Short mmCIF file of C-alpha atoms in Angstrom, two decimals:
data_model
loop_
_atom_site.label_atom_id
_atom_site.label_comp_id
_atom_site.label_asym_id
_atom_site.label_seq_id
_atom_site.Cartn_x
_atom_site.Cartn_y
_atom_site.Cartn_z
CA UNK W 1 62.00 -121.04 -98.61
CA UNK W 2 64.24 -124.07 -100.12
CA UNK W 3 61.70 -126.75 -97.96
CA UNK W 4 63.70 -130.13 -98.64
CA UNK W 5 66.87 -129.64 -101.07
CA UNK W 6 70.07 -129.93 -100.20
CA UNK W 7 72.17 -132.11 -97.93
CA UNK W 8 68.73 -133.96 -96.60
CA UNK W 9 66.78 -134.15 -99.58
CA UNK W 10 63.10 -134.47 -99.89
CA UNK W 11 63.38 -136.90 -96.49
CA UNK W 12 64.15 -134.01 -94.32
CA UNK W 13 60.65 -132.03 -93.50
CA UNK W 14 59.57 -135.73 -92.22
CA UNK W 15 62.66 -135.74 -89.89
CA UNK W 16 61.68 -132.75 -88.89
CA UNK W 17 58.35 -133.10 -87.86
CA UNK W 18 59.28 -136.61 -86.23
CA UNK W 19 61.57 -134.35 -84.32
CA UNK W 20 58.63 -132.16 -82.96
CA UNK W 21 56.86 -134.76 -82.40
CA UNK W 22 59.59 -136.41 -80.22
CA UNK W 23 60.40 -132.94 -77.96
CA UNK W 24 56.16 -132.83 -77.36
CA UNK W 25 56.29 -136.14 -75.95
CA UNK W 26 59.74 -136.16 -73.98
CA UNK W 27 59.87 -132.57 -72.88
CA UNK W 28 62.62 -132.71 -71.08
CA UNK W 29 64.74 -134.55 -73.27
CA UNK W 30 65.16 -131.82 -75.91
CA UNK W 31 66.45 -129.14 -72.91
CA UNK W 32 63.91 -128.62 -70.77
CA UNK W 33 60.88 -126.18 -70.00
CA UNK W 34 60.43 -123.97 -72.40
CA UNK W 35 58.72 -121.34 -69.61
CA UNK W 36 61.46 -119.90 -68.47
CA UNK W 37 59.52 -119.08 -64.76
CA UNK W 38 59.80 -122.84 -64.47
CA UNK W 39 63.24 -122.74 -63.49
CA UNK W 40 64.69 -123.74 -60.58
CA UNK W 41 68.04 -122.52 -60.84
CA UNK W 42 66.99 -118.64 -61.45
CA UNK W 43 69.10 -116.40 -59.00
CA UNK W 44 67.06 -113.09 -57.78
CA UNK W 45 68.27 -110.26 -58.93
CA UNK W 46 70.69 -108.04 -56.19
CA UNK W 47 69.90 -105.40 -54.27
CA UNK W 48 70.82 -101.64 -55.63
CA UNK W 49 73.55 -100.73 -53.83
CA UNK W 50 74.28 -97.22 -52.05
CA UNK W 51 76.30 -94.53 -53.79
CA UNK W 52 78.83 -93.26 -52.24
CA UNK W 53 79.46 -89.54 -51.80
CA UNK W 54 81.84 -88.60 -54.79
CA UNK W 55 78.51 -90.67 -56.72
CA UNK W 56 76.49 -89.10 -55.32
CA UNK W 57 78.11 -85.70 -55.78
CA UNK W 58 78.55 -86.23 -59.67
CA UNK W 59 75.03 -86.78 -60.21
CA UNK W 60 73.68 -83.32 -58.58
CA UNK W 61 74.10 -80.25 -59.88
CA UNK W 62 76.73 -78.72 -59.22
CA UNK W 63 76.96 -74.78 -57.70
CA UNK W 64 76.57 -72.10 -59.66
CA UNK W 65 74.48 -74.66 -62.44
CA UNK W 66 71.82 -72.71 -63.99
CA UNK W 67 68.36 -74.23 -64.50
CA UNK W 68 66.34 -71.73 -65.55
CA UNK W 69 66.17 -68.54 -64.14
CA UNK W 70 67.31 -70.37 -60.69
CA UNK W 71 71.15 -70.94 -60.03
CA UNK W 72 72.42 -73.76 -57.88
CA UNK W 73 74.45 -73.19 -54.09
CA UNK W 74 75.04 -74.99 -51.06
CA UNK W 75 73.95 -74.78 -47.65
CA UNK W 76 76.50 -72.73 -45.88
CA UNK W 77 74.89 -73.49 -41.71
CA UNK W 78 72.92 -76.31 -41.83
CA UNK W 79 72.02 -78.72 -44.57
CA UNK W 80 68.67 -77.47 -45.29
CA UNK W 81 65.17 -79.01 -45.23
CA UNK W 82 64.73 -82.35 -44.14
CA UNK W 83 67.57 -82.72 -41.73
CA UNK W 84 68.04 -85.77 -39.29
CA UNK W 85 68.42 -83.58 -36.69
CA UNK W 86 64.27 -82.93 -37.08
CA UNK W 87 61.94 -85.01 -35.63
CA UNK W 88 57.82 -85.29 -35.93
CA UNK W 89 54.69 -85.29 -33.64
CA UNK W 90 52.92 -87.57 -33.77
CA UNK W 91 56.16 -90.30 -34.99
CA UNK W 92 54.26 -91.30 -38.04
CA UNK W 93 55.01 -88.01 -40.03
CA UNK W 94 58.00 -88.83 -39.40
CA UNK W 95 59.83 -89.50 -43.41
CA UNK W 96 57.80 -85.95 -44.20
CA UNK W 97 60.61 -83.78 -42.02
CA UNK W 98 63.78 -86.11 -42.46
CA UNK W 99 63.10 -88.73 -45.30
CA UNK W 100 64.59 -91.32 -42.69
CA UNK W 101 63.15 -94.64 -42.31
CA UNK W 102 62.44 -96.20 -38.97
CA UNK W 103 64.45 -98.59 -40.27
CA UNK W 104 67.87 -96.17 -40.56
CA UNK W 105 68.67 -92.86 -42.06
CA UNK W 106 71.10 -92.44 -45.64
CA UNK W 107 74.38 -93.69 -45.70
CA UNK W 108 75.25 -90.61 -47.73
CA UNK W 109 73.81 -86.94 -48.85
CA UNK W 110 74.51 -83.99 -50.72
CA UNK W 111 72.54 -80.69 -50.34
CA UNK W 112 72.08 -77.80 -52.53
CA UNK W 113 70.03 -75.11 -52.77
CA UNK W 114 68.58 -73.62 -55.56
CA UNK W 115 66.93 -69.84 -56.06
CA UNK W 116 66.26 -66.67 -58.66
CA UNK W 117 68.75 -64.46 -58.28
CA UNK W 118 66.69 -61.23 -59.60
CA UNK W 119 63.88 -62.26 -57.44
CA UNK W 120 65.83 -62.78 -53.66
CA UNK W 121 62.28 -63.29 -52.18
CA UNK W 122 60.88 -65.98 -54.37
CA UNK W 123 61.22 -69.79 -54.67
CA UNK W 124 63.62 -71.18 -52.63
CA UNK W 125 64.38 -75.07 -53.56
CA UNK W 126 66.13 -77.60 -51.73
CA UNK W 127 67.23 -80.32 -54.26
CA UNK W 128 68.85 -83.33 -51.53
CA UNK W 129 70.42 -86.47 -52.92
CA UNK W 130 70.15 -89.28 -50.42
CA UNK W 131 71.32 -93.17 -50.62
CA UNK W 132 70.20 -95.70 -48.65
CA UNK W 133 71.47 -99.46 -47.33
CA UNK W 134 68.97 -102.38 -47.01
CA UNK W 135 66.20 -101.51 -48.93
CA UNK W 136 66.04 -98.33 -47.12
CA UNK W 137 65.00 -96.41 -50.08
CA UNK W 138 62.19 -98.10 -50.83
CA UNK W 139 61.56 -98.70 -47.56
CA UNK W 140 61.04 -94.57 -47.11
CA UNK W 141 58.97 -94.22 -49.94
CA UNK W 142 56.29 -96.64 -48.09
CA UNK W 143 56.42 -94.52 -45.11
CA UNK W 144 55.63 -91.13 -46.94
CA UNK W 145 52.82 -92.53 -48.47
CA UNK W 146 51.63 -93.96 -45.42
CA UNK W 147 52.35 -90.59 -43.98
CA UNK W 148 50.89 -88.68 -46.37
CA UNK W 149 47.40 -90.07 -45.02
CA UNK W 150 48.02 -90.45 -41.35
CA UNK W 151 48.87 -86.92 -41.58
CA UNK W 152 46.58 -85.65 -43.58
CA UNK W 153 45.19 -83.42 -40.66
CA UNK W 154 48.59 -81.46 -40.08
CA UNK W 155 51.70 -82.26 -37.59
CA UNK W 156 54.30 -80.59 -35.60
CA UNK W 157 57.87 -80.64 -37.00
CA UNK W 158 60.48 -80.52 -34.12
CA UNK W 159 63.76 -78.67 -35.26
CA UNK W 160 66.13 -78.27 -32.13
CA UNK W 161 64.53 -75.78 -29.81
CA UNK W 162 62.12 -74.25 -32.42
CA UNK W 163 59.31 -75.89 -33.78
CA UNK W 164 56.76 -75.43 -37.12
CA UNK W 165 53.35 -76.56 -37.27
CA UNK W 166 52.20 -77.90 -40.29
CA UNK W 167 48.20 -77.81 -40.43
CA UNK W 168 47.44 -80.16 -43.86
CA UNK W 169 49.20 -82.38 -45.91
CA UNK W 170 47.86 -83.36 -49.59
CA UNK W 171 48.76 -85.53 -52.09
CA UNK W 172 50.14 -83.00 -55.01
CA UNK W 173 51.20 -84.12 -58.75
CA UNK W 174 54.62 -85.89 -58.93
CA UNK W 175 56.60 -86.15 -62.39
CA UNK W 176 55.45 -88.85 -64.74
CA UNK W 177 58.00 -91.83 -65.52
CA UNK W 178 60.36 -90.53 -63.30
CA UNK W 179 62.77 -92.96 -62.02
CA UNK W 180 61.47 -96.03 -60.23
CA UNK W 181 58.76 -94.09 -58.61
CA UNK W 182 57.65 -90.83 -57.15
CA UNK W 183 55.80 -89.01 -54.79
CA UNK W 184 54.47 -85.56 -54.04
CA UNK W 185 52.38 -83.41 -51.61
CA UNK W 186 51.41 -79.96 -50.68
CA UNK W 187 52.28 -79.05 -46.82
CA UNK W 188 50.26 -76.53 -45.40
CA UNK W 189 52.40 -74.33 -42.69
CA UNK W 190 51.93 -72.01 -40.16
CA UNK W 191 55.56 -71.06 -38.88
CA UNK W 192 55.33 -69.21 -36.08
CA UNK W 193 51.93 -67.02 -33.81
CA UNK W 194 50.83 -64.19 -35.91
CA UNK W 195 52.00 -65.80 -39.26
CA UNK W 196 49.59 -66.07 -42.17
CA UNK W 197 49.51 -69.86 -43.48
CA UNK W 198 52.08 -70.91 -46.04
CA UNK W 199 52.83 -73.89 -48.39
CA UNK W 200 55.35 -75.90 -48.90
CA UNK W 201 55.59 -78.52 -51.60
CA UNK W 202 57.95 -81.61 -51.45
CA UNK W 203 58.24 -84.00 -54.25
CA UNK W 204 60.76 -87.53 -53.75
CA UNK W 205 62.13 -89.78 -56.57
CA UNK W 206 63.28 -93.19 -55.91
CA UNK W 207 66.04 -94.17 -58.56
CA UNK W 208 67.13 -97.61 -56.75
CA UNK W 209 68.77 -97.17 -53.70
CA UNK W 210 69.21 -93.36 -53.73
CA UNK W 211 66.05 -90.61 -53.22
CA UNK W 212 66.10 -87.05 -54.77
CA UNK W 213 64.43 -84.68 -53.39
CA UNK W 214 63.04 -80.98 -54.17
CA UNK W 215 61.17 -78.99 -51.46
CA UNK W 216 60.13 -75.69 -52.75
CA UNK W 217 58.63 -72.71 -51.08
CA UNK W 218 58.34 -69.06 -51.41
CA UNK W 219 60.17 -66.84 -49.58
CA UNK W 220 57.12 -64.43 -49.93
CA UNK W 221 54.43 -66.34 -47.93
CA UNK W 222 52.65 -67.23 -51.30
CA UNK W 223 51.92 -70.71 -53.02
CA UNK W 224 54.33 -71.32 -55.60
CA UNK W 225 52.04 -73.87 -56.93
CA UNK W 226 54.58 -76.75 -57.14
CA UNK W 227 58.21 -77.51 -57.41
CA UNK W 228 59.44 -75.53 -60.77
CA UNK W 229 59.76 -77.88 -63.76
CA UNK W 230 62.96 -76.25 -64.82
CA UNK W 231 64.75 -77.81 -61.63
CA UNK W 232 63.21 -81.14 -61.61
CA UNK W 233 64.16 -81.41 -65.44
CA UNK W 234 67.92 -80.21 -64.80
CA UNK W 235 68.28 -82.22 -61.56
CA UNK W 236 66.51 -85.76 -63.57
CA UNK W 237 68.90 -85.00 -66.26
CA UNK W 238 72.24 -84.63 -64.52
CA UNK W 239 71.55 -87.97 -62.22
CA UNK W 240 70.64 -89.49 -65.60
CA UNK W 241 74.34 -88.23 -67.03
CA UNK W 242 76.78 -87.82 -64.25
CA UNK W 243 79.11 -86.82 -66.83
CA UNK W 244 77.73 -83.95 -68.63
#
């Protein structure tokens, strides 16, 4: 590198260095910190904001989307798992039946439902976009992992006039790098006198202010062993790219 020629001449590497010199001295007279944590004038960054429902509704799939051998409906009575309508006993299993916060429930939802069309009593998966106001979001996420210990032991899940008892919760796998974090467990259920024990699994992702959810059972009474890949893929992929 050309070290002194030109318009300066063989003077300017001194200037130079009198010019470092100079800033180490006088720090703030050559522009300040150079850290930029130092600042004062640094604005926190905003809070997420909700989707809407068309938003929201672009980044699920859609019915009749295929992922895997399971194809994508709606909820044609109710809107599935995890309803507001539910409430828990004792109150702090609470975000494990309705994802609400004590702080407020979603500003907006979409439902669908996802199963195997060739197997009618297999997994059924309930794939539930949710977005939230106020740091509600994260907010949830807090209380399922405080739930998922304090309940540890089982709870009672209160759906209108019927009930479900669930007898253990534990803390299953949830999907690596998946949005801003995740969460998963393995419900242990006994729905109903005479009824052998079931499981449930339920896995939430937190991508700012809006939670995905997939709860996944088998229609058949036995463990499906998780939430099938092939829908948490499809589902991560389509919020990812509303547009494909």
């Amino acid at each position: 590198m050309n070290q002194g020629y030109g318009k300066y001449g063989t003077h300017a590497p001194i200037r130079a260095i009198l010019a470092v010199l100079t800033c180490t001295a006088a720090l703030a007279a050559c522009g300040g910190p150079a850290d930029p944590a130092a600042r004062t004038d640094a604005k926190p960054s905003a809070a997420p904001k909700p989707l809407a429902q068309p938003a929201l509704a672009a980044r699920s799939l859609a019915p009749g989307a295929e992922a895997g051998p399971y194809r994508t409906g709606e909820y044609t009575v109710s809107g599935g798992p995890l309803s507001d309508a539910y409430t828990a006993k004792p109150p702090a299993c609470q975000s494990l039946v309705s994802l609400r916060s004590a702080r407020g429930g979603p500003v907006a939802q979409v439902h669908r439902r996802l199963t195997d069309p060739k197997h009618l009593q297999g997994a059924d998966v309930a794939v539930q976009l949710r977005s939230y106001g106020k740091g509600r979001a994260a907010a949830v996420m807090g209380e399922l992992r405080t739930a998922g210990k304090a309940c540890a032991g089982g709870f009672t899940e209160v759906r209108g006039s019927g009930t479900g008892t669930y007898t253990s919760v534990a803390k299953a796998v949830a999907p690596a790098g998946a949005g801003d974090e995740a969460v998963a467990y393995r419900l242990g259920l006994k729905d109903g006198p005479g009824r052998s024990a079931s499981y449930e699994y339920l896995t939430v992702v937190r991508y700012g202010a809006t939670l995905v959810s997939f709860r996944a059972e088998n229609l058949d009474g036995k463990d499906l062993g998780g939430v099938p890949k092939e829908i948490v893929d499809a589902q991560t992929e389509k919020f990812s790219s509303p547009g494909k």
